Amino acid sequence: MNQVPSIKLNNGTLMPQLGFGVWQVPDAEAERVVGAALQAGYRSIDTAAVYGNEQGTGRGLAGAGVPREELFVTTKLWNGPSRTWDRDAVLRAFDDSLTKLGLDHIDLYLIHWPRPMREGFVAIWKAFEEIAASGRARAVGVSNFRPADLERLGAESSLVPAVNQIELHPLFPQAELRALHRRLGVATEAWSPLGQGRELLTLPAVAEVAARHGRSAAQVVLRWHLQLGNIVIPKSVTPERIRENLDVFGFELDAADLAALDALGTGPAARRIGPDPAVFDY
Ligand code: NAD
């Protein structure tokens, strides 16, 4: 039932290539939604301290009856501007996430945003090195890091992030970052892989590929990601869509399909949907 391939991260940890994101799922709903995802066959769940749903997510994980070693849980440090992120603050935030999730270790812990105007992520990364060495996170990585941020981290630490989780979809394909990730050995994880279910899923080029395969627009977009080698974490609170987004392993896009979707990245609808990491600081 669970045919999701794994990606081997740079420290040997295996991560499911397709997981389930819970941004904007209220804490009170997270238990049901995470339970539905696990029931459908997802094993990887992506949350974050700032989503405010780590407790509900933890209840969903605990209630599903799936052995812990089959689960892959990601959460993220909210390195917000309200305080200085020294070592102790990072370790406290990590402990708080563990407690809320009801877990004794996390599979992947990410720095949520680089906030390059604060010069703080190198100090945070040193604390992440400690967390990784303790085994309480099986892998550590970053999110929304730009090429310059990754290069700066590389100059100050020998621990290469296992993952960079970035906005990535056919309308914002991030070719430069993906090439850099390949060179550095960083796995590319796509957030908003469906373009938040908006314009992307209504475009004629997507509909044409979907019609050729007798699949939905969301399914062919997810296939595009998987065939590029991206890790994806689509989100839905609708049981039918939760299942649909996992049912993407029984068909394959050909070169013409991939080219049609690639062309969207330079077409008139191409754009970033979320905040720009160069200026994001709230
Ligand atoms: P997404 O691209 O996964 O789109 C989700 C939306 O698409 C849903 O709310 C729904 O409206 C629609 N949808 C889902 N399945 C569909 C289907 N089968 N058919 C039609 N419409 C469908 O967007 P997202 O939630 O922004 O991103 C996914 C996950 O990425 C988040 O839940 C979160 O875990 C993560 N994320 C991380 C960051 C970050 O800064 N690291 C930022 C945003 C999101």
PDB file of C-alpha atoms and ligand atoms in Angstrom, residues 19-25 42 45-48 50-51 53 74 76 78 110-113 142-144 165-169 189-198 200-201 216-219 221-222 225 232-238 240-246 273-275 280, ligand 1:
ATOM      1  CA  GLY A  19       4.915  13.421   2.678  1.00  0.00           C
ATOM      2  CA  PHE A  20       2.091  15.453   4.110  1.00  0.00           C
ATOM      3  CA  GLY A  21       2.224  19.141   5.108  1.00  0.00           C
ATOM      4  CA  VAL A  22       0.050  20.637   7.832  1.00  0.00           C
ATOM      5  CA  TRP A  23       0.554  24.402   7.472  1.00  0.00           C
ATOM      6  CA  GLN A  24      -2.710  26.248   8.216  1.00  0.00           C
ATOM      7  CA  VAL A  25      -4.303  23.178   9.785  1.00  0.00           C
ATOM      8  CA  TYR A  42       1.560   8.704   4.247  1.00  0.00           C
ATOM      9  CA  ILE A  45       4.534  14.610   8.220  1.00  0.00           C
ATOM     10  CA  ASP A  46       5.806  18.191   7.911  1.00  0.00           C
ATOM     11  CA  THR A  47       4.926  20.651  10.676  1.00  0.00           C
ATOM     12  CA  ALA A  48       6.625  23.651  12.323  1.00  0.00           C
ATOM     13  CA  VAL A  50       4.980  28.450  14.126  1.00  0.00           C
ATOM     14  CA  TYR A  51       2.091  26.410  12.646  1.00  0.00           C
ATOM     15  CA  ASN A  53      -0.295  22.496  15.583  1.00  0.00           C
ATOM     16  CA  THR A  74       9.796  17.105  10.386  1.00  0.00           C
ATOM     17  CA  LYS A  76      11.112  23.673  12.199  1.00  0.00           C
ATOM     18  CA  TRP A  78      10.774  29.504  14.433  1.00  0.00           C
ATOM     19  CA  LEU A 110      14.940  22.708   9.979  1.00  0.00           C
ATOM     20  CA  ILE A 111      15.834  26.382  10.437  1.00  0.00           C
ATOM     21  CA  HIS A 112      12.593  27.897   9.134  1.00  0.00           C
ATOM     22  CA  TRP A 113      13.948  31.076   7.462  1.00  0.00           C
ATOM     23  CA  VAL A 142      17.350  24.451   6.478  1.00  0.00           C
ATOM     24  CA  SER A 143      14.392  26.063   4.776  1.00  0.00           C
ATOM     25  CA  ASN A 144      14.150  29.036   2.434  1.00  0.00           C
ATOM     26  CA  GLN A 165      12.920  23.096   1.969  1.00  0.00           C
ATOM     27  CA  ILE A 166      12.001  25.838  -0.511  1.00  0.00           C
ATOM     28  CA  GLU A 167       9.055  27.188  -2.452  1.00  0.00           C
ATOM     29  CA  LEU A 168       9.104  25.121  -5.618  1.00  0.00           C
ATOM     30  CA  HIS A 169       6.473  24.257  -8.238  1.00  0.00           C
ATOM     31  CA  GLU A 189      12.222  19.594  -0.667  1.00  0.00           C
ATOM     32  CA  ALA A 190       9.376  21.517  -2.320  1.00  0.00           C
ATOM     33  CA  TRP A 191       6.947  23.537  -0.233  1.00  0.00           C
ATOM     34  CA  SER A 192       3.658  24.621  -1.798  1.00  0.00           C
ATOM     35  CA  PRO A 193       4.331  21.893  -4.381  1.00  0.00           C
ATOM     36  CA  LEU A 194       0.830  22.410  -5.829  1.00  0.00           C
ATOM     37  CA  GLY A 195       1.249  26.173  -5.961  1.00  0.00           C
ATOM     38  CA  GLN A 196      -1.193  26.294  -3.021  1.00  0.00           C
ATOM     39  CA  GLY A 197      -3.901  24.801  -5.225  1.00  0.00           C
ATOM     40  CA  ARG A 198      -4.449  28.074  -7.050  1.00  0.00           C
ATOM     41  CA  LEU A 200      -1.245  26.451 -11.346  1.00  0.00           C
ATOM     42  CA  LEU A 201      -3.902  23.730 -11.163  1.00  0.00           C
ATOM     43  CA  SER A 216      -5.973  15.163 -11.946  1.00  0.00           C
ATOM     44  CA  ALA A 217      -3.997  18.390 -12.307  1.00  0.00           C
ATOM     45  CA  ALA A 218      -2.617  17.916  -8.774  1.00  0.00           C
ATOM     46  CA  GLN A 219      -1.447  14.398  -9.591  1.00  0.00           C
ATOM     47  CA  VAL A 221       2.127  18.312 -10.883  1.00  0.00           C
ATOM     48  CA  LEU A 222       3.218  15.938  -8.104  1.00  0.00           C
ATOM     49  CA  HIS A 225       8.225  16.956  -8.866  1.00  0.00           C
ATOM     50  CA  VAL A 232       7.130  16.904  -1.865  1.00  0.00           C
ATOM     51  CA  ILE A 233       4.751  17.613   1.015  1.00  0.00           C
ATOM     52  CA  PRO A 234       1.328  18.499  -0.455  1.00  0.00           C
ATOM     53  CA  LYS A 235      -1.329  19.595   2.013  1.00  0.00           C
ATOM     54  CA  SER A 236      -5.061  18.935   2.023  1.00  0.00           C
ATOM     55  CA  VAL A 237      -7.692  18.571   4.721  1.00  0.00           C
ATOM     56  CA  THR A 238     -10.086  16.715   2.388  1.00  0.00           C
ATOM     57  CA  GLU A 240     -10.403  12.330  -0.977  1.00  0.00           C
ATOM     58  CA  ARG A 241      -7.621  14.751  -1.957  1.00  0.00           C
ATOM     59  CA  ILE A 242      -5.343  13.374   0.758  1.00  0.00           C
ATOM     60  CA  ARG A 243      -5.665   9.968  -0.956  1.00  0.00           C
ATOM     61  CA  GLU A 244      -5.472  11.411  -4.476  1.00  0.00           C
ATOM     62  CA  ASN A 245      -2.174  13.186  -3.729  1.00  0.00           C
ATOM     63  CA  LEU A 246      -0.618   9.894  -2.615  1.00  0.00           C
ATOM     64  CA  ILE A 273       3.754  32.812  -4.363  1.00  0.00           C
ATOM     65  CA  GLY A 274       5.208  33.036  -0.858  1.00  0.00           C
ATOM     66  CA  PRO A 275       7.554  35.552   0.774  1.00  0.00           C
ATOM     67  CA  PHE A 280      11.338  37.856   5.098  1.00  0.00           C
TER      68      PHE A 280
HETATM   69  P1  NAD B   1       0.206  23.085  -1.477  1.00  0.00           P
HETATM   70  O1  NAD B   1       0.900  23.477  -2.716  1.00  0.00           O
HETATM   71  O2  NAD B   1       0.426  21.760  -0.875  1.00  0.00           O
HETATM   72  O3  NAD B   1      -1.354  23.322  -1.755  1.00  0.00           O
HETATM   73  C1  NAD B   1      -2.302  23.010  -0.784  1.00  0.00           C
HETATM   74  C2  NAD B   1      -3.673  23.469  -1.256  1.00  0.00           C
HETATM   75  O4  NAD B   1      -3.936  22.967  -2.557  1.00  0.00           O
HETATM   76  C3  NAD B   1      -4.779  22.912  -0.366  1.00  0.00           C
HETATM   77  O5  NAD B   1      -5.033  23.771   0.710  1.00  0.00           O
HETATM   78  C4  NAD B   1      -5.950  22.814  -1.324  1.00  0.00           C
HETATM   79  O6  NAD B   1      -6.579  24.066  -1.439  1.00  0.00           O
HETATM   80  C5  NAD B   1      -5.272  22.508  -2.644  1.00  0.00           C
HETATM   81  N1  NAD B   1      -5.231  21.054  -2.965  1.00  0.00           N
HETATM   82  C6  NAD B   1      -4.570  20.075  -2.294  1.00  0.00           C
HETATM   83  N2  NAD B   1      -4.739  18.904  -2.915  1.00  0.00           N
HETATM   84  C7  NAD B   1      -5.503  19.136  -4.001  1.00  0.00           C
HETATM   85  C8  NAD B   1      -5.995  18.321  -5.030  1.00  0.00           C
HETATM   86  N3  NAD B   1      -5.727  17.021  -5.067  1.00  0.00           N
HETATM   87  N4  NAD B   1      -6.753  18.893  -5.989  1.00  0.00           N
HETATM   88  C9  NAD B   1      -7.028  20.220  -5.966  1.00  0.00           C
HETATM   89  N5  NAD B   1      -6.568  21.053  -5.021  1.00  0.00           N
HETATM   90  C10 NAD B   1      -5.809  20.521  -4.042  1.00  0.00           C
HETATM   91  O7  NAD B   1       0.484  24.290  -0.440  1.00  0.00           O
HETATM   92  P2  NAD B   1       1.022  24.476   1.026  1.00  0.00           P
HETATM   93  O8  NAD B   1       0.120  23.952   2.057  1.00  0.00           O
HETATM   94  O9  NAD B   1       1.407  25.921   1.073  1.00  0.00           O
HETATM   95  O10 NAD B   1       2.405  23.667   1.059  1.00  0.00           O
HETATM   96  C11 NAD B   1       2.493  22.328   1.500  1.00  0.00           C
HETATM   97  C12 NAD B   1       3.266  22.224   2.778  1.00  0.00           C
HETATM   98  O11 NAD B   1       4.562  22.832   2.649  1.00  0.00           O
HETATM   99  C13 NAD B   1       2.654  23.011   3.959  1.00  0.00           C
HETATM  100  O12 NAD B   1       1.537  22.371   4.489  1.00  0.00           O
HETATM  101  C14 NAD B   1       3.834  23.090   4.882  1.00  0.00           C
HETATM  102  O13 NAD B   1       3.994  21.855   5.565  1.00  0.00           O
HETATM  103  C15 NAD B   1       4.980  23.327   3.911  1.00  0.00           C
HETATM  104  N6  NAD B   1       5.314  24.764   3.790  1.00  0.00           N
HETATM  105  C16 NAD B   1       6.527  25.184   4.254  1.00  0.00           C
HETATM  106  C17 NAD B   1       6.895  26.516   4.152  1.00  0.00           C
HETATM  107  C18 NAD B   1       8.231  26.942   4.651  1.00  0.00           C
HETATM  108  O14 NAD B   1       8.487  28.141   4.777  1.00  0.00           O
HETATM  109  N7  NAD B   1       9.128  26.028   4.950  1.00  0.00           N
HETATM  110  C19 NAD B   1       6.022  27.456   3.594  1.00  0.00           C
HETATM  111  C20 NAD B   1       4.788  27.007   3.118  1.00  0.00           C
HETATM  112  C21 NAD B   1       4.460  25.667   3.203  1.00  0.00           C
END
